[in-house]
Amino acid sequence: MSRKTMASTSRRGRGPALAATPAVLWFLLFMFAPLVVLFVVSVGVRGPGGGYQPGFTLANYGELQTRLVPILNTIEFSLLGTVVTLLLAYPLAYYLAMKAGRKKVVLLALIIVPFWTSMLIRTYAWTFLLGSKGIPEVLSAMGLADDVRLLNTPFAIVLGIVYNYLPLMLLPIYVSLERLDPALRAASKDLGAGRLATFRQVTLPLSAPGVLSGCLLVFIPVMGEYLIPVLLGGGRSYFLGNALADLFLQSRNWPLGAALAGSFILLMSFVVVGYSWLTRRLTGPLPTEGVL
Amino acid sequence: MPVANDERVAEGFLRVNGLCKEYGDVRAVSDVSFALEPGTFFALLGPSGCGKTTLLKLLAGFETPSAGEIHLGGDVITHVPAFRRPLNTVFQHYALFPHMDVTKNVGYALRQQRPRIAKSEIQSRVDEALLMVRLDHLGRRRPWELSGGQQQRVALARALVAQPSVLLLDEPLSALDAKLRVDMQTELKSLQTRLGISFVFVTHDQGEALSMADRIAVMRAGEIVQDSTPQELYDLPVDSWVAGFIGTMNFVPGTVTGASGGLTQITTDAGRFSGIPTTSDLTPGRSAQLALRPERLRLSTPGSGDTATAECTASGVIESFSFHGDQVDCTVRTRTLGAVRVRIPLAGAAHEINLQPGTTVDVGWHPKDARIVPTWNSASRP
C-alpha cells in the first residue's frame, strides 16, 4: 500500500470521529459529568455542618427507605394524574382530529395559548379558585354544599396536574389521530365493524403510539413536580421534588439527596426504556413513513 | 316505494333508482339509475370529478343519498349502515390495517360477524382466500412489507373473504405500474368470472374499462351518459364527448342535413357525406360531428386505386408518424378535413407507402365505418 493511500485511509477513519466531537463533548459535559458528580456525592458523607465530605459508603442508599413516603406519593400521584389526563385528553383529541372541521385551528389555539403564561402564575391562580373564597363559597352561596374543602387536598393536586399537563398529552394523541387514514376506518366499517368495534380494533391501536408518548410526556415531568404539591397540596402530600429540595436546602444532607436523586433518575430511565420497548411492540418495526 | 320482498329477485341483484347526492349546491351524483344482473362486471367510467367515486360511496354506505333508492336482492338498503351491507370494497390505496399482518387483515370481516365464527373456520376461510389470490405463503407479513401488487391482492382477499354479493372496487389498479396493471386486469376478470358475483369497478382509464367490463356506464357531471357494452360504447358513442373520451377519434364538425333508415347525412366544410350510421335520432339542422376512428381509415398513394372500396377520400400530406411495432400512427394534414390521425397495420398494404413526413397520400373511408354524433359542449347541457 502506498503512503498516499495510507494517509487518506487514516484521514477517512478519523473523519467521522472528528465530526461527532461536538455532540460527544456536549454529552460528556452536560449528561455524563453531572451524573458522575451525583454518584460521587451520593457515596460520600454529610459534613458536620451539612453539605458534602468525601468518602465512600453505601449507607445513603440504605437510608433511602426512610424516604419511602415521598417516593410512593410521587409514583401514586404521577400515575393517577397521567391516567386522568389521558381520559380527558383522548376524547378531546378525537373530537379535534375527527369532528371539529374548520373550528380545529381555533380550538387548538385556545388550548395552547394559555400555556404561554408562566406555570407558576397559572397554578397560583388556582389557589384562589379552590380556596375558601373561591368555588367553595360559590357552592355554599348556591346552597349546594357547605364546608367544601378543595385547596390543599389530593384532589387539588390531581387537578393541578391535569390542568398543567393536558396539552402535553393532547398533542401527541391528536397528531396520531390526525395522521390516521380515514380510509382505514371506512374499510373497518365496510368489513362489518360498527362504530365501537372500529374504534377498539382500528382507531385505538393505531393511536396507541400517540397515547404512549403523551403518557411519557406527562408522567416524567410530574414525577419531578415541585410547584403543584406546594401550592395546591399545601405541602401535605410530599413529592420527591419537595423531598429533594428539603434534603439539599433545609437539612443539607447532600449525600442522601444525591442518592435519592440518583435512584430517581435510574427509575426514570427504566420508564423510558419500557416506553420504547412498548412502542416497538405495539407498532412493529415502523414503516419509514406514510403507512401509519 | 314499498319494500320489495319479491322471492324471484336474485340475491346479488343490484338496482339503483334515481340516486342523487348533493353537497350544498353541487350535485355530485344526479339521478343515476341502473340494474345489475348477478355476475356482471360493471365499470363506472369517467374523468375525475364526474361523481363515480361518490356513487361508489353511496353503494358502500359511506355516504347517504339525497334522493333515490338502492336495492340489493329483495331488500332496500338505501339507509342500511355500511357495516351491515353485504357489499365489500377494495379501496384505491388498499387501506390495509398497518397494525395487523396479512392473515389478520384478511380475517377482519369474519371476526366481526355475530354469532361468532369459530377460530378454526376463520383460519381455513382466510387460507382459502389467500390461496385464491396466490398469497398463501405471505400470511405473516405486515402490509408495508409487501409490494404494491401483493397489497392489492391482500385487499382483494380481505374484501372477498366474507363472500359479498357485490364487490365494489375504487380505482384499484391506479397505484400499480403499467405491466402489473395489465396482469391484474386479467386476474381480476377471471376471478370475477369464477366467483360469479357482480364487480362494480370505478376507473378513469377507458382502456381498463374496455378490456374488463361486461358493461360500462360512462359518467359526466354526476350523470350516466351512456350505459352499454364495451363494443357498443366504442362503436356507437352517444355524443362527441363520449366518442372523444373512449379511444381516439377524428372529428369533423358539421350540421345534420337529412336522415333515413338509421343512416344520416351530414354537411361539413369538406362536403356532404351521407349513409352514415348514428346513435341517436338526429333532426336535420342539429349541430353534429362526423366521427372517424383512426383504425377505420386507409392510406393510399394518390391514383393507385387502393382506395377503390372506400367511398370517401381526402388527400393530404403526412405530417408526422410514430411506430408502434405492429402498427403505425400517422397524422395527415388534409385540405378538407384538417389534421387526421390514421392508424394502419404494418402488415399489408401499408408498407408500400412511403411513410415519411411530406409524402402526399389519400385518406379514405367507407361511410359505414364513420359515425355521426351530436356535438356536446358544456354549454349544451340541459
XYZ file of C-alpha atoms in Angstrom:
674
model
C 0.000 0.000 0.000
C 1.442 3.358 -0.959
C 1.912 6.087 1.566
C -0.668 8.192 -0.158
C -3.481 5.673 0.268
C -2.470 5.030 3.853
C -2.700 8.703 4.624
C -6.092 9.022 3.006
C -7.345 5.904 4.810
C -6.370 7.213 8.188
C -7.879 10.588 7.411
C -11.083 8.904 6.378
C -11.013 6.834 9.561
C -10.692 9.897 11.740
C -13.270 11.906 9.827
C -16.482 10.690 11.488
C -14.917 10.784 14.943
C -13.942 14.413 14.460
C -17.365 15.283 13.108
C -19.008 13.713 16.143
C -16.866 15.612 18.610
C -19.276 18.475 19.421
C -22.062 16.010 20.157
C -19.753 13.827 22.219
C -18.415 16.836 24.102
C -21.917 18.093 24.746
C -22.956 14.692 26.007
C -19.897 14.345 28.263
C -20.225 17.833 29.661
C -23.940 18.082 30.281
C -25.038 14.481 30.729
C -22.193 12.312 31.858
C -20.241 14.711 34.099
C -23.240 15.713 36.257
C -24.144 12.059 36.689
C -20.602 11.301 37.837
C -20.737 14.208 40.281
C -24.104 12.988 41.535
C -22.758 9.481 42.071
C -19.598 10.677 43.808
C -21.639 12.834 46.190
C -24.094 10.014 46.845
C -21.379 7.714 48.195
C -19.851 10.492 50.336
C -20.744 11.527 53.858
C -22.546 14.551 55.258
C -20.199 17.185 56.600
C -20.500 18.239 60.264
C -22.319 21.448 59.274
C -24.115 19.795 56.367
C -23.018 19.649 52.738
C -20.586 17.094 51.436
C -17.434 15.424 52.694
C -15.509 12.965 50.520
C -15.850 9.353 51.493
C -17.092 6.032 50.295
C -20.174 4.477 51.852
C -23.353 2.933 50.555
C -25.184 3.916 53.739
C -27.027 6.706 51.925
C -28.685 4.184 49.660
C -29.689 2.106 52.672
C -31.198 5.216 54.219
C -33.467 5.703 51.214
C -36.150 3.576 52.884
C -36.750 6.421 55.338
C -37.912 8.493 52.356
C -40.398 5.895 51.171
C -43.428 8.148 51.700
C -42.469 10.834 49.174
C -41.361 8.135 46.726
C -44.680 6.282 46.904
C -46.617 9.570 46.963
C -44.917 10.723 43.810
C -45.468 7.471 41.951
C -49.096 7.307 43.065
C -49.945 10.871 42.051
C -47.985 10.669 38.822
C -49.862 7.541 37.775
C -53.227 8.930 38.833
C -52.553 12.308 37.227
C -51.402 10.670 33.982
C -54.460 8.414 33.792
C -56.921 11.247 34.487
C -55.161 13.479 31.961
C -55.328 10.675 29.382
C -59.038 10.073 29.989
C -59.741 13.767 29.449
C -57.310 14.341 26.599
C -58.262 11.361 24.412
C -61.903 12.337 23.741
C -60.828 15.942 23.220
C -58.090 14.917 20.770
C -60.548 12.618 19.000
C -63.037 15.424 18.626
C -60.369 17.823 17.346
C -58.956 15.344 14.837
C -62.164 13.797 13.540
C -65.125 16.069 14.152
C -64.046 19.677 14.663
C -63.609 20.514 10.973
C -62.770 24.162 10.466
C -63.092 25.004 14.178
C -59.994 22.893 14.754
C -57.434 25.679 14.427
C -59.280 27.973 16.835
C -59.796 25.208 19.392
C -56.158 24.119 19.235
C -55.085 27.732 19.725
C -57.422 28.049 22.726
C -55.766 25.012 24.263
C -52.183 26.033 23.574
C -52.168 29.821 24.072
C -52.755 29.796 27.879
C -49.585 27.789 28.239
C -47.515 30.721 27.129
C -48.216 32.175 30.563
C -45.915 31.122 33.383
C -46.920 27.871 35.025
C -46.333 29.474 38.436
C -48.890 32.187 37.780
C -51.465 29.784 36.391
C -51.075 27.374 39.276
C -51.155 30.220 41.759
C -54.422 31.390 40.224
C -55.944 28.043 41.123
C -55.217 28.627 44.813
C -57.751 31.466 44.671
C -60.280 29.461 42.702
C -60.042 26.489 45.053
C -59.532 28.498 48.241
C -62.317 29.209 50.707
C -63.247 32.448 48.887
C -63.453 30.646 45.565
C -65.525 27.728 44.391
C -66.432 26.526 47.948
C -68.043 29.909 48.684
C -69.940 29.847 45.385
C -71.220 26.363 46.214
C -72.390 27.322 49.684
C -73.984 30.547 48.374
C -75.941 28.444 45.941
C -76.930 26.223 48.840
C -75.439 23.179 47.184
C -72.818 22.226 49.734
C -71.312 23.686 52.886
C -67.826 23.434 54.156
C -66.302 22.063 50.992
C -62.554 21.915 51.112
C -60.803 21.897 47.802
C -57.450 23.557 48.332
C -54.708 21.501 49.988
C -56.374 18.203 49.106
C -55.235 15.339 46.864
C -57.999 16.439 44.509
C -56.346 19.838 44.077
C -53.037 18.172 43.235
C -54.580 15.953 40.553
C -56.454 18.961 39.197
C -53.215 20.918 39.037
C -51.504 18.066 37.215
C -54.318 17.647 34.696
C -54.594 21.374 34.106
C -50.886 21.929 33.601
C -50.055 18.848 31.574
C -53.149 18.406 29.384
C -51.560 19.858 26.215
C -48.578 17.531 26.533
C -50.982 14.601 26.478
C -53.364 16.073 23.943
C -50.958 16.998 21.169
C -49.288 13.614 20.540
C -52.672 11.858 20.616
C -54.119 14.499 18.321
C -51.251 14.035 15.864
C -51.610 10.253 15.831
C -55.366 10.511 15.204
C -54.929 13.220 12.608
C -52.483 11.060 10.648
C -54.864 8.110 10.708
C -56.034 7.467 7.145
C -59.857 7.879 7.120
C -59.974 5.035 4.597
C -58.869 2.641 7.357
C -61.940 3.406 9.428
C -64.097 3.245 6.316
C -62.572 -0.149 5.494
C -63.328 -1.382 9.001
C -66.962 -0.369 8.709
C -67.139 -1.804 5.218
C -65.942 -5.134 6.586
C -68.731 -5.271 9.135
C -67.416 -3.494 12.229
C -69.701 -0.956 13.883
C -68.503 2.323 15.385
C -67.356 0.869 18.687
C -65.756 -2.190 17.128
C -63.931 0.083 14.669
C -62.684 2.284 17.495
C -61.486 -0.698 19.505
C -59.815 -2.546 16.651
C -58.534 0.222 14.396
C -58.588 3.744 15.839
C -57.338 2.954 19.326
C -54.474 0.607 18.397
C -53.291 2.967 15.677
C -53.299 5.918 18.058
C -51.513 3.915 20.759
C -48.076 5.383 19.911
C -49.553 8.857 20.494
C -51.119 7.710 23.758
C -47.794 6.272 24.915
C -45.836 9.426 24.026
C -48.455 11.536 25.759
C -48.284 9.406 28.906
C -44.495 9.610 28.931
C -44.516 13.378 28.359
C -46.861 13.803 31.323
C -45.573 11.108 33.664
C -41.881 12.089 33.586
C -42.235 15.788 34.451
C -44.982 15.106 37.004
C -42.589 12.733 38.769
C -40.280 15.730 39.204
C -43.102 18.130 40.065
C -42.380 20.585 42.875
C -44.724 23.501 42.423
C -48.134 21.806 42.345
C -47.817 19.885 45.649
C -46.540 23.029 47.344
C -49.160 25.453 46.017
C -52.237 23.227 45.705
C -51.389 20.418 48.106
C -50.276 22.685 50.894
C -47.203 20.546 51.415
C -49.340 17.763 52.844
C -48.663 15.402 50.007
C -44.942 15.433 49.818
C -43.404 14.773 46.374
C -39.896 13.652 45.558
C -39.102 17.119 44.281
C -40.074 18.579 47.632
C -38.100 15.922 49.487
C -35.017 16.720 47.414
C -35.372 20.455 47.974
C -35.585 19.838 51.719
C -32.611 17.491 51.752
C -30.385 19.911 49.890
C -31.588 23.230 51.285
C -33.001 22.543 54.791
C -31.231 19.559 56.339
C -28.285 19.994 53.990
C -27.785 16.249 53.690
C -26.273 16.330 50.222
C -25.143 12.690 50.027
C -28.614 11.359 50.883
C -30.155 13.878 48.471
C -27.774 12.721 45.769
C -28.626 9.065 46.443
C -32.331 9.856 46.217
C -31.913 11.872 43.035
C -29.706 9.173 41.508
C -32.217 6.396 42.221
C -34.929 8.620 40.844
C -33.003 9.123 37.580
C -32.455 5.351 37.360
C -36.176 4.729 37.833
C -36.979 7.265 35.106
C -34.598 5.587 32.679
C -36.396 2.294 33.285
C -39.669 4.015 32.415
C -38.195 5.414 29.209
C -36.736 2.049 28.215
C -40.108 0.438 28.938
C -41.766 3.087 26.801
C -39.605 2.467 23.758
C -39.972 -1.288 24.158
C -43.755 -0.975 24.338
C -43.907 1.395 21.373
C -41.898 -1.011 19.268
C -44.076 -3.912 20.341
C -47.283 -2.072 19.572
C -46.340 -0.799 16.167
C -43.855 -3.400 14.992
C -40.779 -2.243 13.121
C -42.155 1.055 11.943
C -42.527 1.683 8.231
C -40.471 4.694 7.242
C -43.491 6.892 6.663
C -46.913 7.182 5.132
C -48.313 3.845 6.189
C -49.399 4.733 9.698
C -91.933 2.819 -2.767
C -92.870 -0.371 -0.925
C -90.161 -2.679 0.303
C -89.817 -5.317 -2.345
C -89.985 -8.778 -0.909
C -90.011 -10.452 -4.223
C -88.727 -14.018 -3.923
C -87.788 -14.065 -7.560
C -85.205 -11.332 -7.110
C -81.785 -12.964 -7.186
C -79.534 -12.499 -4.187
C -76.904 -10.385 -5.898
C -79.293 -8.333 -7.984
C -78.332 -4.682 -7.546
C -80.754 -1.997 -8.606
C -80.296 1.730 -8.240
C -83.180 4.067 -8.733
C -82.944 7.844 -9.229
C -79.958 8.147 -6.928
C -78.841 11.720 -6.129
C -76.169 13.147 -3.869
C -75.859 16.863 -3.249
C -73.129 18.686 -1.351
C -74.553 22.132 -0.816
C -75.259 23.445 -4.316
C -73.135 20.820 -6.019
C -74.805 17.743 -7.449
C -72.125 15.078 -7.255
C -74.488 12.312 -8.368
C -77.542 13.235 -10.353
C -80.483 10.918 -10.950
C -78.488 7.742 -11.515
C -80.378 4.533 -12.265
C -79.174 1.120 -13.335
C -79.802 -2.547 -12.631
C -77.166 -5.252 -12.484
C -77.786 -8.950 -13.002
C -75.634 -11.009 -10.630
C -72.251 -11.751 -12.144
C -71.868 -8.542 -14.127
C -68.523 -6.798 -14.402
C -69.778 -3.227 -14.346
C -67.378 -0.335 -14.894
C -68.142 3.214 -13.828
C -66.002 5.237 -16.188
C -65.424 8.953 -16.227
C -62.889 11.726 -15.700
C -62.038 12.818 -12.170
C -64.844 14.728 -10.540
C -67.565 13.062 -12.592
C -69.176 11.554 -9.483
C -68.145 7.941 -9.981
C -66.399 7.648 -6.628
C -69.304 9.348 -4.856
C -71.646 6.847 -6.481
C -69.465 4.011 -5.183
C -69.516 5.531 -1.685
C -73.309 5.660 -1.850
C -73.378 1.976 -2.770
C -70.923 1.086 0.003
C -72.874 3.138 2.537
C -70.178 5.710 3.354
C -72.457 8.477 2.118
C -76.213 8.889 2.397
C -78.038 9.758 -0.806
C -80.073 12.969 -1.027
C -82.695 11.097 -3.023
C -83.276 7.731 -4.662
C -83.042 4.104 -3.616
C -80.602 1.250 -3.659
C -81.988 -2.291 -3.822
C -79.908 -5.382 -3.253
C -81.535 -8.742 -3.740
C -85.020 -8.241 -2.347
C -84.056 -5.544 0.151
C -83.918 -1.777 0.118
C -80.512 -0.917 1.541
C -80.563 2.843 0.942
C -80.275 3.656 4.649
C -78.630 0.493 5.928
C -75.293 1.455 7.561
C -72.117 0.390 5.750
C -71.199 -2.293 8.279
C -74.468 -4.138 7.712
C -74.356 -4.130 3.907
C -73.411 -7.375 2.192
C -71.118 -5.414 -0.146
C -67.400 -5.055 0.317
C -64.945 -2.545 -1.057
C -61.419 -2.632 -2.425
C -60.051 0.820 -1.689
C -57.949 2.894 -4.036
C -54.878 2.758 -1.800
C -55.982 -0.588 -0.345
C -56.473 0.758 3.219
C -54.850 -2.317 4.746
C -54.589 -2.183 8.532
C -50.898 -1.479 9.225
C -51.037 -2.906 12.747
C -52.222 -6.333 11.560
C -50.437 -8.949 9.499
C -51.876 -10.265 6.248
C -53.836 -13.079 7.927
C -55.388 -10.693 10.449
C -56.257 -8.226 7.698
C -57.952 -10.863 5.588
C -59.818 -12.357 8.544
C -61.104 -8.986 9.734
C -64.577 -9.269 8.215
C -65.033 -12.777 9.615
C -64.063 -11.677 13.119
C -66.810 -9.035 13.073
C -69.625 -11.484 12.415
C -72.139 -12.330 15.147
C -72.732 -15.048 16.191
C -69.010 -15.530 16.306
C -67.339 -17.797 13.792
C -65.072 -20.478 15.229
C -61.363 -19.633 15.071
C -60.583 -22.748 13.084
C -63.179 -21.861 10.476
C -61.891 -18.298 10.217
C -58.401 -19.693 9.701
C -59.482 -22.074 6.959
C -61.503 -19.407 5.145
C -58.601 -16.955 5.364
C -56.261 -19.608 3.966
C -58.711 -20.241 1.168
C -58.963 -16.531 0.344
C -55.181 -16.145 0.369
C -54.829 -19.169 -1.881
C -57.334 -17.627 -4.254
C -55.108 -14.558 -4.687
C -51.937 -16.709 -4.581
C -50.572 -15.191 -1.393
C -50.838 -18.233 0.868
C -47.128 -18.019 1.718
C -47.234 -14.425 2.971
C -49.788 -14.630 5.802
C -47.353 -13.494 8.494
C -46.130 -10.397 6.671
C -47.154 -6.877 7.580
C -48.799 -4.838 4.779
C -45.856 -2.462 4.331
C -43.522 -5.394 3.737
C -45.442 -6.283 0.579
C -45.136 -4.936 -2.956
C -47.940 -2.866 -4.465
C -49.327 -5.836 -6.364
C -49.276 -8.040 -3.276
C -51.009 -5.368 -1.198
C -53.602 -5.168 -3.936
C -54.254 -8.886 -3.640
C -54.478 -8.763 0.143
C -57.099 -6.032 -0.252
C -58.964 -8.267 -2.691
C -58.829 -11.294 -0.412
C -59.936 -9.189 2.547
C -62.929 -7.839 0.636
C -63.923 -11.254 -0.701
C -63.479 -13.425 2.382
C -66.957 -12.714 3.720
C -68.473 -13.635 0.337
C -70.137 -10.322 -0.500
C -72.901 -10.394 -3.080
C -71.345 -7.429 -4.862
C -67.724 -6.258 -4.792
C -67.004 -2.546 -5.138
C -63.597 -1.509 -6.462
C -62.399 2.089 -6.306
C -59.692 2.560 -8.950
C -57.840 -0.428 -7.527
C -55.216 -0.597 -10.245
C -54.285 3.082 -10.412
C -51.363 2.721 -7.991
C -49.732 -0.150 -9.899
C -47.149 0.168 -12.642
C -48.238 -0.421 -16.219
C -47.175 -4.041 -16.653
C -48.576 -5.189 -13.333
C -51.791 -3.364 -14.118
C -52.323 -5.439 -17.256
C -51.663 -8.665 -15.321
C -54.081 -7.655 -12.599
C -56.746 -6.811 -15.174
C -56.666 -10.373 -16.450
C -56.601 -11.739 -12.925
C -59.498 -9.593 -11.742
C -61.598 -10.557 -14.712
C -61.015 -14.282 -14.276
C -61.620 -14.001 -10.528
C -64.923 -12.294 -11.170
C -65.948 -14.946 -13.679
C -65.033 -17.691 -11.222
C -66.883 -16.151 -8.271
C -69.917 -15.252 -10.358
C -70.668 -12.121 -8.328
C -71.007 -8.576 -9.647
C -67.996 -6.261 -9.594
C -68.666 -2.535 -9.667
C -65.388 -1.099 -10.843
C -64.647 2.620 -10.734
C -61.981 3.830 -13.144
C -60.926 6.817 -15.192
C -58.922 4.579 -17.523
C -61.036 3.776 -20.591
C -58.641 1.021 -21.699
C -59.088 -0.729 -18.365
C -62.869 -0.451 -18.587
C -62.988 -1.672 -22.196
C -60.808 -4.700 -21.553
C -62.509 -5.946 -18.386
C -66.103 -4.850 -18.175
C -69.252 -6.567 -19.417
C -70.972 -3.235 -19.167
C -69.671 0.289 -18.939
C -71.517 3.287 -17.562
C -69.840 6.476 -18.712
C -70.329 9.292 -16.214
C -70.150 13.002 -16.777
C -71.066 15.718 -14.258
C -72.810 13.250 -11.951
C -74.914 11.612 -14.634
C -74.624 8.359 -16.512
C -74.499 9.468 -20.148
C -74.152 6.032 -21.691
C -74.618 2.565 -20.217
C -73.756 -0.168 -22.693
C -71.391 -2.988 -23.598
C -67.771 -2.039 -24.346
C -68.251 -2.894 -28.045
C -71.319 -0.723 -28.358
C -69.701 2.094 -26.418
C -66.733 2.074 -28.765
C -68.796 1.577 -31.876
C -71.763 3.825 -31.210
C -70.914 6.577 -28.725
C -73.927 8.733 -27.844
C -72.246 12.087 -28.341
C -68.983 13.718 -29.301
C -67.776 13.861 -25.674
C -68.151 10.111 -25.168
C -66.662 9.478 -28.612
C -63.596 11.504 -27.705
C -63.278 10.001 -24.230
C -63.257 6.394 -25.449
C -60.280 5.676 -27.653
C -59.048 8.114 -30.272
C -61.414 9.841 -32.663
C -61.158 12.300 -35.519
C -63.942 14.850 -35.603
C -65.221 16.947 -38.488
C -67.845 19.469 -37.381
C -70.981 19.876 -39.449
C -74.752 20.023 -39.499
C -77.238 17.192 -39.915
C -78.971 17.636 -43.239
C -81.072 14.522 -43.549
C -81.831 11.071 -42.182
C -83.353 7.880 -43.451
C -83.449 4.382 -42.014
C -80.922 4.963 -39.259
C -78.462 6.446 -41.706
C -77.785 10.132 -41.595
C -76.455 12.788 -43.859
C -74.093 15.476 -42.610
C -72.873 18.616 -44.296
C -69.419 19.782 -43.354
C -66.900 22.226 -44.747
C -65.361 19.235 -46.508
C -68.598 18.469 -48.260
C -71.673 16.382 -47.765
C -71.491 12.808 -46.501
C -74.472 10.507 -46.410
C -75.400 6.950 -45.428
C -73.589 7.227 -42.106
C -74.816 5.344 -39.006
C -75.682 7.287 -35.875
C -76.614 6.503 -32.296
C -79.426 8.869 -31.644
C -82.267 10.391 -33.604
C -80.781 13.476 -35.108
C -83.138 16.000 -36.541
C -81.890 17.959 -39.545
C -80.296 21.234 -38.558
C -78.690 19.808 -35.439
C -75.027 20.525 -34.883
C -73.114 17.237 -35.133
C -69.703 15.741 -35.736
C -68.545 13.342 -38.373
C -66.511 10.917 -36.267
C -63.793 8.737 -37.754
C -61.791 6.127 -35.842
C -58.105 6.197 -36.871
C -58.057 2.417 -37.478
C -61.045 2.657 -39.847
C -59.169 4.932 -42.187
C -56.982 3.766 -45.051
C -53.999 5.377 -46.652
C -53.115 5.075 -50.297
C -50.801 6.645 -52.828
C -52.855 9.054 -54.963
C -54.034 7.437 -58.198
C -53.030 3.913 -57.159
C -56.645 2.803 -56.934
C -56.152 1.262 -53.478
C -58.971 3.310 -52.055
C -61.443 1.941 -54.569
C -63.543 0.295 -51.886
C -63.564 3.457 -49.863
C -66.258 5.773 -50.979
C -64.888 8.878 -49.379
C -61.404 10.251 -49.761
C -59.452 13.301 -48.792
C -55.978 13.985 -49.983
C -53.275 15.324 -47.754
C -49.656 15.243 -46.695
C -48.179 13.089 -43.956
C -47.204 15.442 -41.177
C -45.771 13.011 -38.641
C -45.817 9.343 -37.831
C -44.994 7.119 -34.899
C -44.066 3.478 -34.945
C -45.775 1.028 -32.529
C -44.372 -2.292 -33.658
C -47.439 -3.874 -35.206
C -48.964 -0.630 -36.369
C -48.151 2.918 -37.334
C -49.917 6.103 -36.282
C -49.809 8.898 -38.859
C -51.059 12.407 -38.702
C -52.154 13.515 -42.158
C -52.777 17.180 -42.867
C -55.687 17.284 -45.317
C -57.097 20.327 -47.022
C -60.716 19.457 -46.322
C -60.723 17.577 -43.004
C -57.846 19.283 -41.213
C -55.355 17.107 -39.295
C -56.464 13.461 -39.317
C -54.974 10.647 -37.260
C -54.695 7.370 -39.136
C -53.724 4.023 -37.637
C -52.607 1.370 -40.111
C -51.348 -2.136 -39.546
C -47.757 -2.587 -40.600
C -48.587 -5.853 -42.303
C -50.441 -5.478 -45.616
C -50.507 -2.603 -47.991
C -49.189 -0.034 -45.635
C -45.539 -0.768 -46.122
C -45.836 0.033 -49.771
C -46.460 3.661 -48.952
C -43.518 5.847 -48.193
C -44.414 6.784 -44.617
C -42.181 9.812 -44.462
C -43.371 13.266 -43.493
C -44.106 15.211 -46.664
C -45.482 12.262 -48.682
C -48.752 13.029 -50.418
C -51.404 10.427 -49.629
C -55.117 9.842 -49.901
C -57.107 9.159 -46.731
C -60.106 7.002 -47.478
C -63.011 5.534 -45.539
C -66.290 3.791 -46.044
C -69.424 5.671 -44.867
C -70.474 2.587 -42.840
C -67.257 2.956 -40.788
C -67.898 6.576 -39.931
C -70.327 7.775 -37.256
C -72.329 10.889 -36.755
C -72.516 12.001 -33.142
C -74.314 15.038 -31.724
C -71.945 17.792 -30.692
C -71.550 18.093 -26.938
C -70.154 21.054 -25.151
C -70.566 22.064 -21.542
C -72.966 24.848 -22.603
C -75.285 22.387 -24.330
C -76.166 20.663 -21.075
C -79.903 20.726 -20.416
